Amino acid sequence: MLTVALHALRTRWSTFLGTFVALSLGVALLSVMGLTLASSLDAPKRQPERFATAPVVVQGQNILSVPTSIGGHVSRETRTLAHPHAVPETTVSKLKRLGRVIPDRSFPVRAEGAPRDLIGHPWSTAAFAPYEITEGRAPRTRDEVVVTGDWTHPGDRLRTDHGTVRVVGTVPSRGFETAVFYSDARAAELSPQSTQLVVEAEAQDVREAVEGEAVHVLTGSARRLADPDPDRDREALTAMNALFGTAGGVTAFVSVFVVASTFAFSVAQRRREFGLLRTAGATPGQIRRTVCLEALLVGVLASATGCVLGAYGAPCLADRVVDVGLAPDWFTIGDSKWPYHMAFWTGLLVALLGVVAASWRAGRTSPAQALREASVDAGAMTRGRLLFGAGLLLTAAVTLALALISDPGELLHRKTYVSRPMLLITAVALLAPVLVRPLTRLLAWLPAHLPGAGGMLVRENASAGVRRTAAVAAPVLVTVALTGSLLGATATLNEAKATETRERTTADFVVVPTGNAGNADHGGHGGHGGHGGPAGNHGTTAPHAPTENPGFDARTLRNLRTIPGTTVSATSSSAVYVLEDGVALIRSEARAAEPAALAVTAALPLAAGQVSDLDDQSIIVNEEWERHTVGQTVDVWLGDGTRKSLRIAAVMTTGTGDNGVYVTPANAPGAHVDRVDVTLAAGADPAVVAGALREAGGHVLTRDQWLRAGNPGTDRTTRYGFLLVLGIALLYTGISLANTMLMAASDRVRDLAVLRLAGATRRQVLRLVGAEALTVVAVGGVLGLLVTGLNLAGMRSALGLLSVHAPVRIPWPELGAVTGACAVLAVVFSVAPAAWALRSGAMEPAGTRE
């Protein structure tokens, strides 16, 4: 059998070329994924940045720690507080006896023509990075600043939300922030509260001085916890691993798909060959072993090649993900060996999985049946294929129904709407032989009734060659279905979020701090982040160094509230924490607002209760909470860690996951007003009110401007991940189309020669071949649209159950682009072999060759 397998590989190399390339690329990507994961696991621990040379950093209480019990085992759950505590004055007094104390203050700065991520600090903290002045001098007065980087120079004036300032010095950027340093006095005015400070004293003395007090003493590498977003490396690597994990899963899935369809078509082509082997005495088991051995040989060669490609490709990809900001600057590929083993053996497994069904079918071939059916494409749908296809389709339906009944929000999670299409794609692909013939005849019905025989020949050829049509349509189905399902899911979720915001926002104007247009949250709670579905509402956030957002100052708020002819609702961002089932400490984003004004300026999606019932002893929750009945009492921890029992005044629907909770300002200590909604009274002039709002301070947006500015979009990691997944799918589609068309070309020589004998010109033959290719692509496209429709219908049903009534968004431009690309590939790789055969004279009518 080994001799037969080697002979088949040598003589039928074109048959196995597509499988070899597909497996090689799949193993290469798996190698890259494994090397990336291994490198991220071996990532160095981030060292302190802002306080690299500080002796000791003392932070106020910024962690909520709650005891939990799981199976009798008592532990503690911790979460970062939304509003960290300042270091108590009594503690500061003790520390001053030990040495110099330098308060740290961090606050956002917005300036015209400047980077958007400016952070303000007092100049005295610059020495701990350390920052050293390269041009100019240190700031001395309230209108002088020193900035990092080279985007401005000494002598320039900057118009900021804190007034016009003059740049008197610059320091080199250290990469982790774009800072603006004010004098210590001016920084204290802009950010009165200091949640952390530097103590120039011995660490042991500091610990003894603050023993028993609610502060954190940071020394050594722990000082990184005082840096801005200290866990950004871990979060970036986690997102990157999720991206490559998804790509690896799709690669394995599509690889099996391509290999299986290639071997199935190859076995169908070789029925005469297998029949002759059976006639010569080969047993069914020997035939199966021969086919499996061929796949094993191809798998070994392809896996080895893929590992080599992965070794060269991983560093290039690492450089790319660093360039686009998906990985930290220090990220490089290590020298781990296990990713190569994982990729190699996975490649072999994929090859064997892809050939199992084909080998079984090959072994069932009898000599007489093979010789009788060698020229007839019949029996393409086997009983096993029908059973598996129907079973997968039933599984998809049952799991969808269970999800809709038990947890509709699960269908909005990224991991769900990425994986569910694969189940449906496999089911539809297995059932393709049943669907191909009627669908082909339907699509070709009109061309077949036009004058001439071309349309009729296209219809009959495509519908008669079921195996060939199904083999070509399968990769098109994968690409179109993935494109429609993934991009359609994100577009539908974005539209649902936009619909929620539109229905919830009834104010005529929205005022935000100057320079913050479109950046404040739109839903009244958490912003529009990545598509996590309802789980995003009850998620947790990674701890990070506090950056105070001063929001509106008191004078501006007084001016806004005194404008005649308006109802003003000033709200602030906060959080509450609840312990569910005694085991999970959950953070929910919250908005603090006065109930009367909130009822006039917003339309909350209430399922029960009234906004007007909200008071200092109550809370508005959503249906995702464990307790969500009006009148019930819930124990919560407020944004500053204060524990309090609140009565449920009203309950909101779950929605897409942005319906957080509402409390009064008394239950959001430390929160700053960052949004003001304004509703006009009857008869008020909008133009006059808008002018008064601008004079009062802040950036004024109409309702429509506010909605446009906050139109939700797909986050960058998700976008890159989907582009990678769809790129892989399109690449495999090209490989599969090229391979299948080239394999089919030899079988079609006789058919096309008959057309030439019947009087068809070379151009007519090529047009016929191209038209057949387009018809088959159309079949795959329709099947892909069917899968897309089923997936998005499930998502639409979930949104309806979550009380979100938004339309389904099908990405028609992207679907048109990928279908067009598939059509071009199919036409090129079908017409090119036919043109070559015509050119070589293989299809010339008898008597015309020289």
XYZ file of C-alpha atoms in Angstrom, residues 79-453:
375
model
C -11.979 44.910 43.167
C -10.526 48.317 42.419
C -12.636 51.150 43.813
C -14.195 53.582 41.370
C -13.353 56.444 43.733
C -10.114 55.794 45.652
C -9.645 57.476 49.022
C -7.160 60.241 49.573
C -4.322 59.600 51.979
C -5.717 60.828 55.343
C -4.277 64.086 56.658
C -3.333 62.407 59.934
C -1.283 59.881 57.978
C 0.354 62.646 55.956
C 1.342 64.396 59.170
C 3.017 61.219 60.455
C 4.867 60.723 57.190
C 6.162 64.290 57.148
C 8.042 63.535 60.353
C 10.002 60.853 58.460
C 11.040 62.903 55.471
C 9.862 64.962 52.516
C 6.324 64.130 51.263
C 5.435 64.912 47.623
C 1.718 64.608 46.764
C 0.965 63.168 43.341
C -1.949 64.457 41.307
C -3.134 63.132 37.945
C -5.841 64.842 35.916
C -6.796 64.956 32.221
C -5.780 67.956 30.165
C -7.377 68.837 26.841
C -5.618 71.247 24.517
C -6.214 72.400 20.946
C -3.901 70.694 18.464
C -2.417 68.445 21.146
C -2.501 64.664 21.641
C -5.805 63.495 23.112
C -4.290 61.583 26.027
C -2.644 64.477 27.889
C -2.259 63.921 31.636
C -1.454 66.688 34.083
C 0.956 66.286 37.035
C 2.737 68.530 39.544
C 6.306 69.278 38.498
C 7.769 67.939 41.747
C 6.843 64.374 40.720
C 8.760 64.568 37.403
C 12.059 63.702 39.106
C 10.872 60.194 40.005
C 10.470 58.897 36.412
C 12.964 60.508 36.001
C 12.172 63.313 33.555
C 14.997 65.721 32.770
C 14.534 69.028 30.977
C 16.137 69.157 27.534
C 14.827 72.594 26.529
C 13.786 75.547 28.681
C 13.190 75.439 32.425
C 10.778 74.247 35.099
C 7.326 75.885 35.540
C 7.133 78.622 38.177
C 3.814 80.398 37.740
C 0.254 79.142 37.339
C 0.244 79.635 33.552
C 3.540 77.852 32.823
C 3.923 74.173 31.918
C 6.526 71.627 30.873
C 5.439 68.946 28.389
C 6.789 65.591 27.248
C 7.692 64.828 23.641
C 8.405 67.072 20.680
C 4.873 68.051 19.610
C 5.398 71.526 21.057
C 8.346 73.727 22.070
C 9.224 76.373 24.655
C 7.492 79.639 23.886
C 4.357 78.069 22.413
C 0.981 78.886 23.904
C -1.642 76.194 24.429
C -5.360 76.762 24.846
C -6.506 74.131 27.326
C -9.679 73.408 29.230
C -7.852 74.854 32.265
C -7.009 78.127 30.544
C -4.244 79.303 28.218
C -0.768 78.239 29.295
C 2.741 78.920 28.042
C 5.223 76.092 27.407
C 8.461 76.936 29.205
C 10.215 73.583 28.900
C 10.145 70.125 27.377
C 11.313 66.704 28.551
C 11.847 63.546 26.463
C 8.898 61.185 26.234
C 9.308 57.948 28.162
C 6.613 56.173 26.177
C 4.029 55.415 28.853
C 2.245 58.793 28.936
C 2.036 62.242 27.379
C 2.379 64.487 30.391
C 1.848 68.174 31.099
C 3.631 69.353 34.253
C 2.223 72.341 36.138
C 3.662 74.087 39.141
C 2.780 72.283 42.370
C 0.440 75.069 43.476
C -1.468 75.131 40.185
C -1.747 71.321 40.110
C -3.217 71.429 43.631
C -5.837 73.921 42.404
C -6.787 71.762 39.419
C -6.833 68.482 41.375
C -7.276 69.160 45.105
C -7.404 65.508 46.116
C -4.198 63.476 46.252
C -4.768 59.725 46.299
C -1.056 58.836 46.407
C 2.185 60.446 47.440
C 5.926 59.862 47.517
C 7.771 59.680 50.829
C 11.518 60.195 50.891
C 12.197 57.891 53.826
C 13.115 54.308 54.640
C 10.438 51.799 53.668
C 10.447 50.084 57.074
C 9.952 53.391 58.871
C 7.025 54.239 56.577
C 5.365 50.870 57.211
C 5.689 51.265 60.940
C 4.273 54.789 60.803
C 1.128 53.782 58.867
C 0.571 50.391 60.505
C -3.140 49.762 61.036
C -4.232 52.524 58.658
C -6.146 52.066 55.379
C -3.256 52.848 53.032
C -0.953 50.838 50.759
C 2.834 51.128 50.978
C 4.522 50.391 47.633
C 8.218 49.679 47.285
C 10.415 47.921 44.749
C 8.565 46.510 41.747
C 5.217 47.095 43.500
C 5.617 50.808 42.720
C 4.345 49.995 39.210
C 0.853 49.821 40.756
C 1.042 53.599 41.059
C 1.666 53.960 37.325
C -1.091 54.784 34.852
C -2.826 51.540 33.856
C -0.210 49.143 35.298
C -1.973 46.087 33.886
C -2.125 47.316 30.313
C 0.534 44.813 29.233
C -1.388 41.891 30.672
C -4.626 43.131 29.121
C -2.964 43.659 25.728
C -1.402 40.197 25.778
C -4.692 38.617 26.834
C -6.503 40.353 23.966
C -3.754 39.348 21.539
C -3.902 35.718 22.663
C -7.678 35.748 22.252
C -7.220 37.155 18.747
C -4.727 34.485 17.707
C -6.698 31.798 19.502
C -9.754 32.673 17.447
C -7.662 32.754 14.290
C -6.151 29.386 15.178
C -9.571 27.853 15.778
C -10.861 29.163 12.469
C -7.709 27.929 10.759
C -8.159 24.412 12.122
C -11.840 24.436 11.175
C -11.289 25.678 7.633
C -8.280 23.398 7.189
C -10.361 20.332 8.004
C -13.058 21.696 5.735
C -10.708 22.171 2.780
C -8.907 18.858 3.313
C -12.171 16.948 3.689
C -13.733 18.451 0.563
C -10.530 17.923 -1.434
C -10.205 14.269 -0.472
C -13.930 13.647 -0.992
C -13.696 15.048 -4.519
C -10.459 13.142 -5.122
C -12.083 9.846 -4.097
C -15.040 10.548 -6.381
C -12.629 11.163 -9.273
C -10.697 7.968 -8.570
C -13.628 5.560 -8.443
C -12.438 3.808 -11.606
C -8.955 3.510 -10.151
C -10.268 2.078 -6.888
C -12.546 -0.238 -8.847
C -9.563 -1.602 -10.749
C -7.678 -2.122 -7.479
C -10.682 -3.954 -6.076
C -10.816 -6.081 -9.241
C -7.113 -6.881 -8.789
C -7.901 -8.222 -5.315
C -7.468 -5.207 -2.998
C -9.663 -5.410 0.103
C -11.781 -2.472 1.366
C -9.406 -2.095 4.308
C -6.412 -1.825 1.968
C -8.162 0.874 -0.054
C -8.939 2.802 3.125
C -5.382 2.434 4.381
C -4.053 3.626 1.032
C -6.138 6.804 1.122
C -5.236 7.423 4.781
C -1.557 6.788 4.038
C -1.685 9.359 1.236
C -3.158 11.875 3.666
C -0.529 10.973 6.269
C 2.325 11.517 3.806
C 0.875 14.850 2.696
C 0.300 15.770 6.350
C 3.897 15.047 7.354
C 5.361 17.089 4.504
C 2.879 19.926 4.942
C 3.271 20.059 8.741
C 7.058 20.162 8.500
C 6.852 22.929 5.902
C 4.341 24.818 8.068
C 6.635 24.719 11.088
C 9.453 26.213 9.001
C 7.127 28.929 7.711
C 5.931 29.613 11.256
C 9.490 30.045 12.508
C 10.060 32.783 9.908
C 6.574 34.289 10.111
C 6.227 34.632 13.888
C 8.855 37.398 14.324
C 7.369 39.329 11.394
C 3.900 39.102 12.887
C 5.219 40.085 16.320
C 6.725 43.230 14.824
C 3.405 43.973 13.126
C 1.249 43.613 16.244
C 3.666 45.884 18.114
C 3.490 48.474 15.319
C -0.319 48.615 15.393
C -0.396 48.764 19.193
C -1.869 45.329 19.912
C 1.187 44.270 21.913
C 3.643 46.097 24.207
C 6.774 47.600 22.693
C 9.022 45.002 24.333
C 7.131 42.015 22.914
C 9.285 39.570 20.933
C 9.096 35.871 20.040
C 10.975 33.561 22.415
C 12.694 30.234 21.764
C 10.027 27.812 23.051
C 9.875 24.455 21.263
C 6.476 23.131 22.323
C 4.534 25.303 19.797
C 6.242 23.434 16.945
C 5.247 20.066 18.380
C 1.699 21.277 18.924
C 1.415 22.634 15.380
C 3.044 19.607 13.730
C 0.861 16.986 15.396
C -2.233 19.138 14.963
C -1.481 19.289 11.240
C -1.285 15.513 11.064
C -4.532 15.216 13.008
C -6.250 17.677 10.677
C -5.079 15.691 7.645
C -6.379 12.421 9.093
C -9.671 13.961 10.214
C -10.149 15.399 6.759
C -9.681 12.044 5.055
C -11.637 9.760 7.407
C -14.987 10.065 5.626
C -13.393 9.932 2.172
C -11.389 6.806 3.012
C -14.461 5.038 4.328
C -16.333 5.862 1.118
C -13.377 4.676 -0.968
C -13.309 1.369 0.896
C -16.996 0.762 0.224
C -16.464 0.944 -3.534
C -17.146 -2.391 -5.267
C -15.488 -3.273 -8.596
C -18.698 -3.524 -10.612
C -20.222 -0.417 -9.054
C -17.123 1.623 -9.770
C -16.944 0.584 -13.400
C -20.647 1.159 -13.874
C -20.744 4.606 -12.262
C -17.364 5.910 -13.279
C -18.902 8.371 -15.709
C -22.069 9.064 -13.732
C -22.137 11.551 -10.803
C -24.776 9.789 -8.713
C -25.159 8.976 -5.023
C -23.341 12.093 -3.814
C -25.435 12.239 -0.638
C -24.658 9.245 1.550
C -26.737 8.169 4.491
C -23.993 9.038 6.977
C -23.536 12.494 5.512
C -27.267 13.129 5.679
C -27.403 11.883 9.254
C -24.481 14.006 10.445
C -25.696 17.094 8.599
C -29.212 16.802 9.984
C -27.803 16.115 13.446
C -25.631 19.242 13.400
C -28.537 21.317 12.110
C -30.740 19.973 14.902
C -27.975 20.660 17.433
C -27.715 24.251 16.257
C -31.485 24.687 16.539
C -31.695 23.109 19.999
C -28.756 25.086 21.433
C -30.230 28.289 20.007
C -33.611 27.560 21.584
C -32.032 26.731 24.955
C -29.972 29.925 24.874
C -33.033 32.021 24.045
C -34.975 30.429 26.902
C -32.276 30.442 29.574
C -29.852 33.272 28.764
C -30.470 35.342 25.612
C -27.545 37.568 26.459
C -25.161 34.673 25.844
C -25.873 34.980 22.116
C -24.464 38.527 22.175
C -21.067 37.452 23.498
C -18.160 37.493 21.066
C -17.168 33.896 21.768
C -20.722 32.789 20.916
C -21.301 34.661 17.679
C -17.823 33.644 16.470
C -18.299 29.924 17.142
C -21.976 29.402 16.244
C -21.516 30.051 12.488
C -19.060 27.147 12.291
C -21.715 24.709 13.479
C -24.191 25.911 10.872
C -21.549 26.068 8.127
C -20.619 22.446 8.737
C -24.264 21.367 8.783
C -25.125 23.178 5.542
C -21.932 21.933 3.846
C -22.766 18.333 4.741
C -26.271 18.790 3.339
C -24.972 20.608 0.253
C -25.501 17.681 -2.188
C -29.214 17.800 -1.335
C -29.375 21.583 -1.713
C -27.069 22.071 -4.697
C -29.182 20.530 -7.456
C -32.470 22.425 -6.809
C -30.615 25.640 -5.979
C -28.544 25.421 -9.170
C -31.610 24.827 -11.302
C -33.355 27.755 -9.612
C -30.454 30.171 -10.139
C -29.972 29.078 -13.753
C -33.708 28.997 -14.576
C -33.808 32.377 -16.323
C -30.543 31.942 -18.317
C -31.721 28.481 -19.388
C -34.855 30.008 -20.948
C -32.989 32.679 -22.864
C -32.251 32.166 -26.585
C -29.329 29.847 -27.274
C -28.138 26.706 -25.597
